[in-house]
Structure formats: structure tokens, C-alpha cells
Coordinates of C-alpha atoms in Angstrom, one line a residue:
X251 CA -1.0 -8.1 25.4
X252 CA -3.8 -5.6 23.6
X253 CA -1.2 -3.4 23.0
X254 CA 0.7 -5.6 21.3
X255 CA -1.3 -7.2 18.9
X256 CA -2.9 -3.5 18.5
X257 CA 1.2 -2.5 17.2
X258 CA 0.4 -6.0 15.0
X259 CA -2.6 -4.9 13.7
X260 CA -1.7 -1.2 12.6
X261 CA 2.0 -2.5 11.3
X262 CA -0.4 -5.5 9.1
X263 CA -2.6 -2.8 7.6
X264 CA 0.4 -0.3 6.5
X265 CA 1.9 -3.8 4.8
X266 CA -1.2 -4.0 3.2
X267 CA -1.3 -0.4 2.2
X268 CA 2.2 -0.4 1.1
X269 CA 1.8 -3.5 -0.9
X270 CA -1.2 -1.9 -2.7
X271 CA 0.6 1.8 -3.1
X272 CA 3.3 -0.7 -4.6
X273 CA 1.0 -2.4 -7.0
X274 CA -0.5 0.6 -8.5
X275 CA 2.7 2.1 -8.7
X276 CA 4.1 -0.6 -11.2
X277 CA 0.7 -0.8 -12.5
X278 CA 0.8 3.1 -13.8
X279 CA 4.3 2.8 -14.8
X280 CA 2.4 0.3 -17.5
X281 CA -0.4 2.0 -18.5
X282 CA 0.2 5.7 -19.6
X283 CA -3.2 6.7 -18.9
X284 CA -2.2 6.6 -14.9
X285 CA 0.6 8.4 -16.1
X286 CA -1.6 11.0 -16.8
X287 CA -3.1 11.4 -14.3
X288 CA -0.5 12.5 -11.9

């Protein structure tokens, strides 16, 4: 039972990472200055 909700708990948080990595992702393709930053 730990186990499993630990597997729940790790695959929530890279959701939430990806989501964010996402967001910012569409969010520099908008603003140039994010642009050049990479």
C-alpha cells in the first residue's frame, strides 16, 4: 500500500513538473526575451 501511493506521489509531481516545463515552454515561445536566454 506505501509503495503504491509512494509510485502515485512521484508519477503526481513529474505531471506537475511536466505541466510547468510545458507552460514555460509556450510561454518563451511568446516572449523573445526567453528566447534569449537559451
Amino acid at each position: 500500500m506505501f509503495i503504491r501511493l509512494r509510485v502515485n506521489a512521484i508519477y503526481a509531481c513529474l505531471f506537475l513538473l511536466f505541466h510547468t516545463f510545458a507552460e514555460l515552454n509556450s510561454m518563451g515561445e511568446s516572449l523573445p526575451i526567453m528566447k534569449k536566454l537559451d
